[in-house]
mmCIF file of C-alpha atoms in Angstrom:
data_model
loop_
_atom_site.group_PDB
_atom_site.id
_atom_site.type_symbol
_atom_site.label_atom_id
_atom_site.label_comp_id
_atom_site.label_asym_id
_atom_site.label_seq_id
_atom_site.Cartn_x
_atom_site.Cartn_y
_atom_site.Cartn_z
ATOM 1 C CA MET A 1 -130.008 -29.338 177.061
ATOM 2 C CA THR A 2 -128.219 -26.661 178.749
ATOM 3 C CA GLN A 3 -126.972 -24.505 175.788
ATOM 4 C CA ARG A 4 -123.711 -22.801 175.694
ATOM 5 C CA PRO A 5 -123.105 -19.161 175.562
ATOM 6 C CA PRO A 6 -122.491 -17.330 172.431
ATOM 7 C CA MET A 7 -119.034 -16.328 171.180
ATOM 8 C CA LEU A 8 -118.009 -13.211 171.065
ATOM 9 C CA SER A 9 -116.422 -12.040 167.490
ATOM 10 C CA ALA A 10 -113.154 -12.019 166.970
ATOM 11 C CA ASP A 11 -113.709 -7.999 166.812
ATOM 12 C CA LEU A 12 -115.412 -7.929 169.959
ATOM 13 C CA ARG A 13 -112.071 -9.412 171.965
ATOM 14 C CA ARG A 14 -110.086 -6.873 170.900
ATOM 15 C CA GLY A 15 -112.067 -4.626 171.548
ATOM 16 C CA PRO A 16 -113.333 -1.189 170.410
ATOM 17 C CA ALA A 17 -111.200 -0.169 167.341
ATOM 18 C CA PRO A 18 -109.334 3.050 168.163
ATOM 19 C CA SER A 19 -111.179 6.207 166.543
ATOM 20 C CA ALA A 20 -109.171 8.403 163.470
ATOM 21 C CA ASP A 21 -108.823 11.192 166.115
ATOM 22 C CA ALA A 22 -107.088 9.534 169.203
ATOM 23 C CA GLY A 23 -104.310 9.859 166.884
ATOM 24 C CA PRO A 24 -101.222 7.212 166.460
ATOM 25 C CA ALA A 25 -100.482 4.334 169.058
ATOM 26 C CA PRO A 26 -98.592 5.227 171.232
ATOM 27 C CA SER A 27 -95.059 2.655 170.034
ATOM 28 C CA ALA A 28 -93.013 0.825 173.378
ATOM 29 C CA GLU A 29 -89.692 1.967 171.330
ATOM 30 C CA VAL A 30 -90.804 5.621 172.399
ATOM 31 C CA PRO A 31 -90.051 6.836 175.863
ATOM 32 C CA SER A 32 -92.477 8.191 177.686
ATOM 33 C CA VAL A 33 -92.617 11.710 178.691
ATOM 34 C CA GLU A 34 -92.086 10.841 182.070
ATOM 35 C CA ALA A 35 -88.844 8.423 181.288
ATOM 36 C CA ALA A 36 -87.237 11.150 179.427
ATOM 37 C CA SER A 37 -87.388 14.038 182.107
ATOM 38 C CA ALA A 38 -86.446 10.964 184.600
ATOM 39 C CA VAL A 39 -82.939 10.364 182.190
ATOM 40 C CA ALA A 40 -82.018 14.198 181.109
ATOM 41 C CA PRO A 41 -80.522 15.476 184.166
ATOM 42 C CA ALA A 42 -78.620 12.399 184.643
ATOM 43 C CA ALA A 43 -76.945 13.014 180.984
ATOM 44 C CA ALA A 44 -76.176 16.260 181.640
ATOM 45 C CA THR A 45 -74.494 15.610 185.532
ATOM 46 C CA GLY A 46 -72.873 12.520 183.994
ATOM 47 C CA GLU A 47 -71.794 15.475 180.798
ATOM 48 C CA TYR A 48 -70.908 18.386 183.844
ATOM 49 C CA VAL A 49 -68.327 15.684 185.548
ATOM 50 C CA GLU A 50 -65.968 14.356 182.720
ATOM 51 C CA ASN A 51 -65.982 18.595 181.392
ATOM 52 C CA HIS A 52 -65.468 19.441 185.001
ATOM 53 C CA ALA A 53 -62.190 16.493 185.626
ATOM 54 C CA LEU A 54 -60.759 17.271 182.102
ATOM 55 C CA SER A 55 -60.801 20.916 182.890
ATOM 56 C CA SER A 56 -59.008 20.212 186.135
ATOM 57 C CA THR A 57 -56.267 17.529 184.530
ATOM 58 C CA GLY A 58 -55.371 20.387 181.809
ATOM 59 C CA ARG A 59 -55.018 23.373 184.948
ATOM 60 C CA ARG A 60 -52.832 20.715 187.070
ATOM 61 C CA VAL A 61 -50.860 19.668 183.791
ATOM 62 C CA ALA A 62 -50.444 23.374 183.332
ATOM 63 C CA ALA A 63 -49.399 24.192 186.708
ATOM 64 C CA THR A 64 -46.832 21.819 186.624
ATOM 65 C CA ARG A 65 -45.381 22.523 183.498
ATOM 66 C CA ARG A 66 -44.618 25.889 184.534
ATOM 67 C CA TRP A 67 -43.345 24.429 187.615
ATOM 68 C CA VAL A 68 -40.843 23.131 185.512
ATOM 69 C CA LEU A 69 -40.387 25.516 183.771
ATOM 70 C CA ARG A 70 -39.394 27.837 186.734
ATOM 71 C CA PHE A 71 -37.083 25.077 187.951
ATOM 72 C CA GLN A 72 -35.593 24.705 184.758
ATOM 73 C CA ARG A 73 -34.647 28.866 184.351
ATOM 74 C CA LEU A 74 -33.747 28.406 188.147
ATOM 75 C CA ILE A 75 -31.223 26.134 187.439
ATOM 76 C CA VAL A 76 -29.750 28.210 185.227
ATOM 77 C CA ALA A 77 -29.184 31.253 186.946
ATOM 78 C CA LEU A 78 -27.861 29.278 189.619
ATOM 79 C CA LEU A 79 -25.772 27.672 186.995
ATOM 80 C CA LEU A 80 -24.471 31.527 185.565
ATOM 81 C CA GLY A 81 -24.213 33.298 189.579
ATOM 82 C CA GLY A 82 -21.982 29.399 190.438
ATOM 83 C CA ILE A 83 -20.080 30.108 186.908
ATOM 84 C CA VAL A 84 -19.255 33.844 187.989
ATOM 85 C CA ALA A 85 -18.250 33.463 191.677
ATOM 86 C CA ILE A 86 -15.774 30.415 190.880
ATOM 87 C CA VAL A 87 -14.667 32.735 188.583
ATOM 88 C CA LEU A 88 -14.033 35.892 191.221
ATOM 89 C CA LEU A 89 -13.168 32.601 194.071
ATOM 90 C CA SER A 90 -10.206 31.535 191.759
ATOM 91 C CA VAL A 91 -8.818 35.156 190.220
ATOM 92 C CA SER A 92 -8.680 36.604 193.962
ATOM 93 C CA THR A 93 -7.471 33.017 195.755
ATOM 94 C CA GLY A 94 -3.323 32.516 195.865
ATOM 95 C CA PRO A 95 -0.131 33.350 196.985
ATOM 96 C CA ILE A 96 -0.938 36.653 196.494
ATOM 97 C CA SER A 97 -4.016 37.194 198.386
ATOM 98 C CA LEU A 98 -6.713 39.429 197.335
ATOM 99 C CA SER A 99 -10.222 40.249 197.927
ATOM 100 C CA MET A 100 -12.725 39.157 195.198
ATOM 101 C CA SER A 101 -13.996 43.073 194.350
ATOM 102 C CA ASP A 102 -10.190 43.869 195.002
ATOM 103 C CA ALA A 103 -9.836 40.840 191.884
ATOM 104 C CA GLY A 104 -13.215 42.224 190.289
ATOM 105 C CA ARG A 105 -11.778 46.069 189.929
ATOM 106 C CA LEU A 106 -9.161 44.750 188.375
ATOM 107 C CA ILE A 107 -10.258 42.601 185.282
ATOM 108 C CA LEU A 108 -12.862 45.422 185.104
ATOM 109 C CA GLY A 109 -9.035 47.935 184.707
ATOM 110 C CA HIS A 110 -8.684 46.125 181.950
ATOM 111 C CA LEU A 111 -11.324 45.933 180.146
ATOM 112 C CA ILE A 112 -12.642 49.770 180.754
ATOM 113 C CA PRO A 113 -9.483 52.280 180.101
ATOM 114 C CA GLY A 114 -8.776 54.596 182.457
ATOM 115 C CA MET A 115 -10.057 53.234 185.524
ATOM 116 C CA PRO A 116 -8.085 55.708 188.247
ATOM 117 C CA TRP A 117 -7.473 52.493 190.708
ATOM 118 C CA MET A 118 -5.278 51.388 187.685
ATOM 119 C CA SER A 119 -2.583 54.162 187.467
ATOM 120 C CA ASP A 120 -3.224 56.045 191.564
ATOM 121 C CA GLY A 121 -0.930 52.961 192.895
ATOM 122 C CA THR A 122 -4.155 51.346 194.378
ATOM 123 C CA TYR A 123 -2.881 48.082 192.744
ATOM 124 C CA THR A 124 0.346 46.934 193.021
ATOM 125 C CA GLY A 125 2.004 45.674 189.464
ATOM 126 C CA LEU A 126 2.474 42.314 190.366
ATOM 127 C CA GLU A 127 -0.908 41.873 192.160
ATOM 128 C CA ASP A 128 -2.059 43.067 188.617
ATOM 129 C CA GLN A 129 0.387 40.692 186.799
ATOM 130 C CA ALA A 130 -1.337 37.229 188.958
ATOM 131 C CA VAL A 131 -4.686 37.977 188.149
ATOM 132 C CA TRP A 132 -4.687 39.257 184.808
ATOM 133 C CA HIS A 133 -2.054 37.308 183.576
ATOM 134 C CA PHE A 134 -1.730 33.657 185.042
ATOM 135 C CA ARG A 135 -5.208 33.388 187.265
ATOM 136 C CA LEU A 136 -7.812 34.795 184.849
ATOM 137 C CA PRO A 137 -6.392 32.626 181.725
ATOM 138 C CA ARG A 138 -6.307 29.879 184.035
ATOM 139 C CA VAL A 139 -10.519 30.133 184.973
ATOM 140 C CA LEU A 140 -10.754 30.655 180.833
ATOM 141 C CA LEU A 141 -9.265 28.190 180.326
ATOM 142 C CA ALA A 142 -11.144 25.801 182.551
ATOM 143 C CA LEU A 143 -14.559 27.007 181.869
ATOM 144 C CA ILE A 144 -13.420 26.746 178.437
ATOM 145 C CA GLY A 145 -12.555 23.088 178.804
ATOM 146 C CA GLY A 146 -15.266 21.729 181.224
ATOM 147 C CA ALA A 147 -18.041 22.937 178.724
ATOM 148 C CA GLY A 148 -16.209 21.103 175.977
ATOM 149 C CA LEU A 149 -16.102 18.087 177.330
ATOM 150 C CA ALA A 150 -19.438 17.829 178.308
ATOM 151 C CA LEU A 151 -20.793 18.872 175.185
ATOM 152 C CA ALA A 152 -19.039 16.307 172.901
ATOM 153 C CA GLY A 153 -20.182 13.609 175.989
ATOM 154 C CA ALA A 154 -23.811 14.931 175.547
ATOM 155 C CA LEU A 155 -23.665 14.260 171.724
ATOM 156 C CA MET A 156 -21.543 11.115 172.122
ATOM 157 C CA GLN A 157 -24.093 9.778 173.931
ATOM 158 C CA ALA A 158 -26.655 11.164 171.555
ATOM 159 C CA VAL A 159 -25.262 9.384 168.857
ATOM 160 C CA VAL A 160 -24.031 6.042 170.360
ATOM 161 C CA ARG A 161 -27.353 5.876 172.491
ATOM 162 C CA ASN A 162 -24.796 4.654 174.960
ATOM 163 C CA PRO A 163 -24.927 6.121 178.607
ATOM 164 C CA LEU A 164 -21.581 5.254 178.859
ATOM 165 C CA ALA A 165 -19.734 6.835 175.959
ATOM 166 C CA GLU A 166 -17.677 10.131 176.421
ATOM 167 C CA PRO A 167 -14.959 12.141 174.614
ATOM 168 C CA TYR A 168 -12.202 9.436 175.200
ATOM 169 C CA LEU A 169 -13.508 5.824 173.763
ATOM 170 C CA LEU A 170 -12.629 7.339 170.815
ATOM 171 C CA GLY A 171 -8.944 7.505 171.682
ATOM 172 C CA VAL A 172 -8.556 11.020 171.366
ATOM 173 C CA SER A 173 -7.297 11.491 174.881
ATOM 174 C CA SER A 174 -4.464 8.541 173.667
ATOM 175 C CA GLY A 175 -3.746 10.350 170.546
ATOM 176 C CA ALA A 176 -2.771 13.869 171.865
ATOM 177 C CA GLY A 177 -0.808 12.331 175.419
ATOM 178 C CA LEU A 178 1.147 10.421 172.554
ATOM 179 C CA GLY A 179 1.262 13.827 170.650
ATOM 180 C CA ALA A 180 3.108 15.256 173.759
ATOM 181 C CA VAL A 181 5.171 12.698 174.630
ATOM 182 C CA ALA A 182 7.005 12.634 171.418
ATOM 183 C CA VAL A 183 8.058 16.922 171.549
ATOM 184 C CA ILE A 184 8.681 16.038 175.552
ATOM 185 C CA SER A 185 10.884 12.686 174.704
ATOM 186 C CA PHE A 186 12.564 13.932 171.207
ATOM 187 C CA GLY A 187 12.432 17.848 171.175
ATOM 188 C CA SER A 188 10.751 20.360 169.154
ATOM 189 C CA ALA A 189 13.021 20.296 166.502
ATOM 190 C CA ALA A 190 12.776 16.368 165.537
ATOM 191 C CA LEU A 191 8.918 17.118 165.348
ATOM 192 C CA GLY A 192 9.533 19.757 161.978
ATOM 193 C CA GLY A 193 9.300 22.632 165.718
ATOM 194 C CA LEU A 194 5.521 21.911 166.504
ATOM 195 C CA SER A 195 4.813 22.665 170.077
ATOM 196 C CA ILE A 196 3.918 20.303 172.647
ATOM 197 C CA SER A 197 -0.456 22.179 172.709
ATOM 198 C CA LEU A 198 0.204 21.593 168.054
ATOM 199 C CA ALA A 199 1.388 18.219 168.618
ATOM 200 C CA ALA A 200 -1.168 16.679 171.111
ATOM 201 C CA PHE A 201 -3.832 18.527 169.180
ATOM 202 C CA VAL A 202 -2.187 16.293 165.709
ATOM 203 C CA GLY A 203 -2.005 13.661 167.231
ATOM 204 C CA ALA A 204 -5.762 13.357 168.780
ATOM 205 C CA LEU A 205 -6.581 14.224 165.442
ATOM 206 C CA ALA A 206 -4.891 11.381 163.738
ATOM 207 C CA ALA A 207 -5.948 9.353 166.332
ATOM 208 C CA THR A 208 -9.661 10.452 165.677
ATOM 209 C CA GLY A 209 -8.983 9.381 162.407
ATOM 210 C CA ALA A 210 -7.498 6.023 162.146
ATOM 211 C CA VAL A 211 -10.418 5.094 164.693
ATOM 212 C CA PHE A 212 -13.399 6.401 161.886
ATOM 213 C CA LEU A 213 -11.003 4.156 159.584
ATOM 214 C CA CYS A 214 -11.050 1.415 161.503
ATOM 215 C CA ALA A 215 -15.281 1.954 162.535
ATOM 216 C CA ARG A 216 -16.241 1.668 158.768
ATOM 217 C CA GLN A 217 -18.507 -0.788 157.501
ATOM 218 C CA ASP A 218 -20.105 -0.726 154.163
ATOM 219 C CA GLY A 219 -19.452 2.857 154.118
ATOM 220 C CA VAL A 220 -21.497 3.659 156.844
ATOM 221 C CA VAL A 221 -19.711 4.672 160.769
ATOM 222 C CA VAL A 222 -21.713 1.423 162.734
ATOM 223 C CA PRO A 223 -21.393 3.306 166.391
ATOM 224 C CA THR A 224 -20.456 -0.061 168.072
ATOM 225 C CA ARG A 225 -17.397 -0.628 165.796
ATOM 226 C CA LEU A 226 -16.703 3.474 166.502
ATOM 227 C CA ILE A 227 -16.691 2.347 170.456
ATOM 228 C CA LEU A 228 -14.292 -0.791 169.626
ATOM 229 C CA ALA A 229 -11.939 0.483 167.558
ATOM 230 C CA GLY A 230 -11.471 3.817 169.428
ATOM 231 C CA VAL A 231 -11.076 1.341 173.160
ATOM 232 C CA ALA A 232 -8.415 -1.046 171.177
ATOM 233 C CA LEU A 233 -6.576 1.914 169.326
ATOM 234 C CA GLY A 234 -6.382 3.986 172.613
ATOM 235 C CA SER A 235 -4.622 1.158 174.666
ATOM 236 C CA LEU A 236 -2.488 1.392 171.934
ATOM 237 C CA LEU A 237 -1.762 4.191 171.520
ATOM 238 C CA SER A 238 -1.265 4.143 175.632
ATOM 239 C CA ALA A 239 1.085 1.431 175.092
ATOM 240 C CA VAL A 240 3.641 3.239 173.344
ATOM 241 C CA THR A 241 3.459 6.688 175.366
ATOM 242 C CA SER A 242 4.136 4.767 178.563
ATOM 243 C CA PHE A 243 7.245 2.905 176.297
ATOM 244 C CA LEU A 244 8.612 6.167 175.499
ATOM 245 C CA THR A 245 7.427 7.691 179.257
ATOM 246 C CA LEU A 246 9.722 4.876 181.022
ATOM 247 C CA THR A 247 12.853 4.869 178.491
ATOM 248 C CA GLY A 248 13.094 8.853 178.212
ATOM 249 C CA ASP A 249 14.891 11.735 180.602
ATOM 250 C CA ALA A 250 14.256 10.908 184.088
ATOM 251 C CA HIS A 251 13.300 14.778 184.368
ATOM 252 C CA GLN A 252 11.117 15.199 181.886
ATOM 253 C CA VAL A 253 9.193 12.154 183.827
ATOM 254 C CA PHE A 254 6.619 14.785 185.875
ATOM 255 C CA SER A 255 5.439 17.000 182.961
ATOM 256 C CA VAL A 256 4.946 14.493 181.327
ATOM 257 C CA MET A 257 2.680 12.971 183.846
ATOM 258 C CA PHE A 258 1.541 16.440 184.443
ATOM 259 C CA PHE A 259 0.537 16.238 181.239
ATOM 260 C CA LEU A 260 -1.514 13.077 180.444
ATOM 261 C CA LEU A 261 -3.484 13.438 184.364
ATOM 262 C CA GLY A 262 -4.206 17.638 183.233
ATOM 263 C CA SER A 263 -3.132 20.176 184.198
ATOM 264 C CA LEU A 264 -4.071 23.488 183.358
ATOM 265 C CA SER A 265 -1.281 26.032 184.586
ATOM 266 C CA ALA A 266 0.680 27.428 181.373
ATOM 267 C CA ALA A 267 -2.889 28.519 180.993
ATOM 268 C CA SER A 268 -2.415 31.744 178.466
ATOM 269 C CA PHE A 269 -4.621 33.942 176.168
ATOM 270 C CA GLY A 270 -3.899 32.855 173.292
ATOM 271 C CA GLN A 271 -4.112 29.249 174.073
ATOM 272 C CA LEU A 272 -7.684 29.906 174.866
ATOM 273 C CA VAL A 273 -8.433 31.339 170.919
ATOM 274 C CA LEU A 274 -8.363 27.901 168.954
ATOM 275 C CA PRO A 275 -11.005 25.705 171.772
ATOM 276 C CA THR A 276 -12.805 28.547 171.841
ATOM 277 C CA ILE A 277 -13.445 28.708 168.556
ATOM 278 C CA VAL A 278 -14.329 25.244 167.950
ATOM 279 C CA LEU A 279 -16.868 25.152 171.011
ATOM 280 C CA VAL A 280 -18.866 27.970 169.351
ATOM 281 C CA GLY A 281 -19.619 26.337 165.934
ATOM 282 C CA VAL A 282 -20.035 22.679 167.940
ATOM 283 C CA LEU A 283 -22.529 24.456 170.135
ATOM 284 C CA VAL A 284 -24.236 26.283 167.044
ATOM 285 C CA PHE A 285 -24.820 22.848 165.007
ATOM 286 C CA ALA A 286 -25.708 21.501 168.471
ATOM 287 C CA ALA A 287 -28.981 23.992 168.720
ATOM 288 C CA LEU A 288 -29.783 23.838 165.126
ATOM 289 C CA ASN A 289 -29.635 19.486 165.224
ATOM 290 C CA ALA A 290 -31.205 19.499 168.659
ATOM 291 C CA ARG A 291 -34.197 18.207 167.555
ATOM 292 C CA GLY A 292 -32.990 15.730 165.528
ATOM 293 C CA LEU A 293 -30.918 14.169 168.446
ATOM 294 C CA ASN A 294 -34.063 14.337 170.430
ATOM 295 C CA ALA A 295 -35.309 12.052 167.581
ATOM 296 C CA LEU A 296 -32.567 10.364 167.680
ATOM 297 C CA MET A 297 -32.667 8.555 170.633
ATOM 298 C CA ALA A 298 -35.776 7.077 169.889
ATOM 299 C CA GLY A 299 -34.169 4.617 167.681
ATOM 300 C CA ASP A 300 -32.515 5.005 163.764
ATOM 301 C CA GLU A 301 -35.622 3.764 162.620
ATOM 302 C CA THR A 302 -37.998 6.244 164.301
ATOM 303 C CA ALA A 303 -35.414 9.060 163.378
ATOM 304 C CA THR A 304 -35.745 8.521 159.466
ATOM 305 C CA ALA A 305 -39.436 8.500 159.746
ATOM 306 C CA LEU A 306 -39.092 11.417 160.830
ATOM 307 C CA GLY A 307 -36.466 12.992 158.213
ATOM 308 C CA VAL A 308 -34.063 13.244 159.947
ATOM 309 C CA ASN A 309 -30.984 12.403 158.124
ATOM 310 C CA VAL A 310 -29.329 9.833 160.697
ATOM 311 C CA HIS A 311 -25.757 8.618 159.024
ATOM 312 C CA ALA A 312 -25.236 12.530 158.798
ATOM 313 C CA LEU A 313 -26.479 13.245 161.940
ATOM 314 C CA ARG A 314 -24.038 10.648 163.443
ATOM 315 C CA LEU A 315 -20.940 11.584 161.322
ATOM 316 C CA GLY A 316 -21.206 15.169 162.159
ATOM 317 C CA SER A 317 -21.907 14.753 165.774
ATOM 318 C CA LEU A 318 -18.657 12.239 166.358
ATOM 319 C CA ALA A 319 -16.585 13.804 164.050
ATOM 320 C CA LEU A 320 -17.068 17.664 165.672
ATOM 321 C CA ALA A 321 -16.929 16.096 169.502
ATOM 322 C CA ALA A 322 -14.071 14.494 168.221
ATOM 323 C CA LEU A 323 -12.488 17.849 166.388
ATOM 324 C CA LEU A 324 -13.686 20.203 170.181
ATOM 325 C CA THR A 325 -12.280 17.147 172.304
ATOM 326 C CA ALA A 326 -8.760 17.199 170.919
ATOM 327 C CA SER A 327 -9.146 21.074 170.543
ATOM 328 C CA VAL A 328 -9.061 21.596 174.711
ATOM 329 C CA VAL A 329 -6.982 17.824 175.152
ATOM 330 C CA ALA A 330 -4.436 20.078 173.280
ATOM 331 C CA VAL A 331 -3.960 23.007 175.748
ATOM 332 C CA CYS A 332 -5.305 21.150 178.850
ATOM 333 C CA GLY A 333 -3.767 18.041 178.518
ATOM 334 C CA GLY A 334 -6.225 14.553 179.886
ATOM 335 C CA ILE A 335 -8.821 15.578 181.775
ATOM 336 C CA GLY A 336 -11.460 12.915 182.352
ATOM 337 C CA PHE A 337 -14.779 11.955 183.399
ATOM 338 C CA VAL A 338 -15.958 15.202 182.924
ATOM 339 C CA GLY A 339 -18.005 14.318 179.361
ATOM 340 C CA LEU A 340 -19.273 10.840 181.087
ATOM 341 C CA ILE A 341 -21.180 12.470 184.223
ATOM 342 C CA ILE A 342 -21.496 16.093 183.626
ATOM 343 C CA PRO A 343 -24.495 15.149 180.749
ATOM 344 C CA HIS A 344 -25.848 12.496 182.859
ATOM 345 C CA THR A 345 -26.511 15.283 185.523
ATOM 346 C CA ALA A 346 -28.018 17.789 183.241
ATOM 347 C CA ARG A 347 -30.759 15.270 182.049
ATOM 348 C CA LEU A 348 -30.973 14.302 186.376
ATOM 349 C CA LEU A 349 -32.031 18.003 186.283
ATOM 350 C CA VAL A 350 -34.081 18.907 183.051
ATOM 351 C CA GLY A 351 -34.634 15.885 181.173
ATOM 352 C CA SER A 352 -33.491 14.740 178.371
ATOM 353 C CA ASP A 353 -34.718 17.007 175.947
ATOM 354 C CA HIS A 354 -31.630 18.597 173.871
ATOM 355 C CA ARG A 355 -32.894 21.584 173.587
ATOM 356 C CA LEU A 356 -32.513 22.095 177.118
ATOM 357 C CA MET A 357 -30.167 19.465 178.245
ATOM 358 C CA LEU A 358 -26.988 20.672 176.144
ATOM 359 C CA PRO A 359 -26.930 24.462 177.371
ATOM 360 C CA VAL A 360 -27.303 23.214 180.745
ATOM 361 C CA ALA A 361 -24.741 20.716 180.772
ATOM 362 C CA VAL A 362 -21.856 23.269 178.871
ATOM 363 C CA LEU A 363 -22.414 25.595 181.859
ATOM 364 C CA GLY A 364 -22.545 22.577 184.382
ATOM 365 C CA GLY A 365 -19.223 21.022 182.855
ATOM 366 C CA ALA A 366 -17.766 24.769 182.896
ATOM 367 C CA LEU A 367 -18.075 25.602 186.881
ATOM 368 C CA PHE A 368 -17.285 21.748 187.373
ATOM 369 C CA LEU A 369 -14.123 22.109 185.517
ATOM 370 C CA ALA A 370 -13.763 26.230 186.580
ATOM 371 C CA ALA A 371 -13.934 24.090 190.389
ATOM 372 C CA ALA A 372 -11.523 21.526 190.131
ATOM 373 C CA ASP A 373 -8.890 22.993 189.174
ATOM 374 C CA LEU A 374 -9.513 25.547 192.116
ATOM 375 C CA ALA A 375 -9.387 22.840 194.780
ATOM 376 C CA ALA A 376 -6.007 21.411 192.159
ATOM 377 C CA ARG A 377 -4.216 24.199 193.035
ATOM 378 C CA THR A 378 -5.404 24.943 196.915
ATOM 379 C CA ALA A 379 -5.893 21.682 198.154
ATOM 380 C CA ALA A 380 -1.831 20.667 198.432
ATOM 381 C CA ALA A 381 -0.818 24.370 198.291
ATOM 382 C CA PRO A 382 2.356 25.437 197.403
ATOM 383 C CA THR A 383 2.343 21.989 195.068
ATOM 384 C CA GLU A 384 -0.661 21.961 192.857
ATOM 385 C CA VAL A 385 -1.983 18.578 192.411
ATOM 386 C CA PRO A 386 -2.863 17.171 188.289
ATOM 387 C CA ILE A 387 -6.860 18.949 187.725
ATOM 388 C CA GLY A 388 -7.603 14.552 186.281
ATOM 389 C CA ILE A 389 -7.156 13.624 190.337
ATOM 390 C CA PHE A 390 -10.030 15.523 191.212
ATOM 391 C CA THR A 391 -12.890 14.656 188.558
ATOM 392 C CA ALA A 392 -12.072 11.079 188.834
ATOM 393 C CA ALA A 393 -12.308 11.333 192.127
ATOM 394 C CA VAL A 394 -15.773 12.824 192.149
ATOM 395 C CA GLY A 395 -16.204 11.153 188.697
ATOM 396 C CA ALA A 396 -15.693 7.703 190.283
ATOM 397 C CA PRO A 397 -18.476 7.570 193.320
ATOM 398 C CA PHE A 398 -21.109 9.463 190.568
ATOM 399 C CA PHE A 399 -20.952 7.300 188.569
ATOM 400 C CA LEU A 400 -21.855 4.444 191.189
ATOM 401 C CA TRP A 401 -24.307 6.680 192.197
ATOM 402 C CA LEU A 402 -25.744 6.320 189.423
ATOM 403 C CA LEU A 403 -25.766 2.691 189.198
ATOM 404 C CA ARG A 404 -27.694 2.631 192.422
ATOM 405 C CA PRO A 405 -31.264 0.339 191.899
ATOM 406 C CA GLY A 406 -34.262 2.380 192.133
ATOM 407 C CA ARG A 407 -33.143 5.892 191.375
ATOM 408 C CA THR A 408 -35.493 8.608 189.296
ATOM 409 C CA ARG A 409 -35.043 7.847 186.131
ATOM 410 C CA GLY A 410 -35.931 11.205 183.306
ATOM 411 C CA GLY A 411 -35.932 14.333 185.390
ATOM 412 C CA LEU A 412 -37.989 17.298 185.005
ATOM 413 C CA ALA A 413 -39.204 15.510 181.864
ATOM 414 C CA GLY A 414 -40.097 11.714 183.857
ATOM 415 C CA LEU A 415 -41.721 13.799 186.411
ATOM 416 C CA LEU A 416 -43.850 16.178 184.433
ATOM 417 C CA ARG A 417 -45.166 12.943 182.335
ATOM 418 C CA ARG A 418 -45.603 10.628 185.723
ATOM 419 C CA ARG A 419 -47.842 13.746 187.231
ATOM 420 C CA GLN A 420 -49.998 13.609 183.877
ATOM 421 C CA VAL A 421 -50.080 9.823 183.971
ATOM 422 C CA VAL A 422 -51.413 10.595 187.508
ATOM 423 C CA ASP A 423 -54.090 13.408 186.657
ATOM 424 C CA ALA A 424 -55.561 11.178 184.359
#
């Protein structure tokens, strides 16, 4: 009988037991030295690539910010230079022609007493009077009026959050026109001795107050109701103005039309006081509340969450915008489109941040209206054209250009955000 081989014991099949001196057996979860040495360079390389990419993105974003800041400073410098140039060009242009340097010397002679060319017969009294008493007050009033209308439009568009908002939507221009036409038609004595400018200012304030009363709902001014009330009341006041114009003296129609379309022909240094004071006050208010206006553009809920008193800021901004518009319209007449197109242009150039957009809008409005006034008195010389015709001729095509499809939005702020997204 064949014998079967003996079965190995379990210990023999498992092999010899590990010696105590051999140390612990290697675990499958602990990588070997070779594997660790192979992973370490890869991890270090990935961390280096990530850090390099982040630092490169940061440098590109910083470079873009520096470029935007330089461009913004360039815009402000160009606007200031343009204002100086338009002032010198305006005071030297007219029936009595002077060079820009001569006009500047005459202005400097009045600002700094004792200049020799003011008394040695270099310039005649007629030239001095034309520059100092007629042309300089006119261009200064154009600068103040354009700055005021642009600032009022920017404030209204921010608090109403409507790109179509402009100062005249509150019925300010219609109220001012009615007050001025009432003085022209019935005489100053019939209205308590009010002048045309003062009657226009009172009419503008009265119209604004009526619009605010109609716009209140549960004690709060609602932006939508404000615009609707302004449009309705403005139409009513315009109808009354047209009735007084048609039923009045035919010789007065020319004066009424010039006021309704805007004219700076009667400018004087005395007329600069009221709009200048109001403009400075509203500028201070806007500068102190620029961050709140930025928050308000994002919505009432967001602004409230950021600690902004939405109702107080909206009411104060609208009231000051109406007051500023009334002070400008009272001395300049009904000049349209400045408060609509200039804030949009400022946003296209420097973005929607009101800390920079508002100063650019103020400077741009001043330059635009001064240039429009120069064109109004020289385009059909010696006949003067109402300045509102030129602002409308420029404003309407610009508004249509804003509506074109596919235009770039956001100005430089949008460019910066797009560059950051691309670089990331």
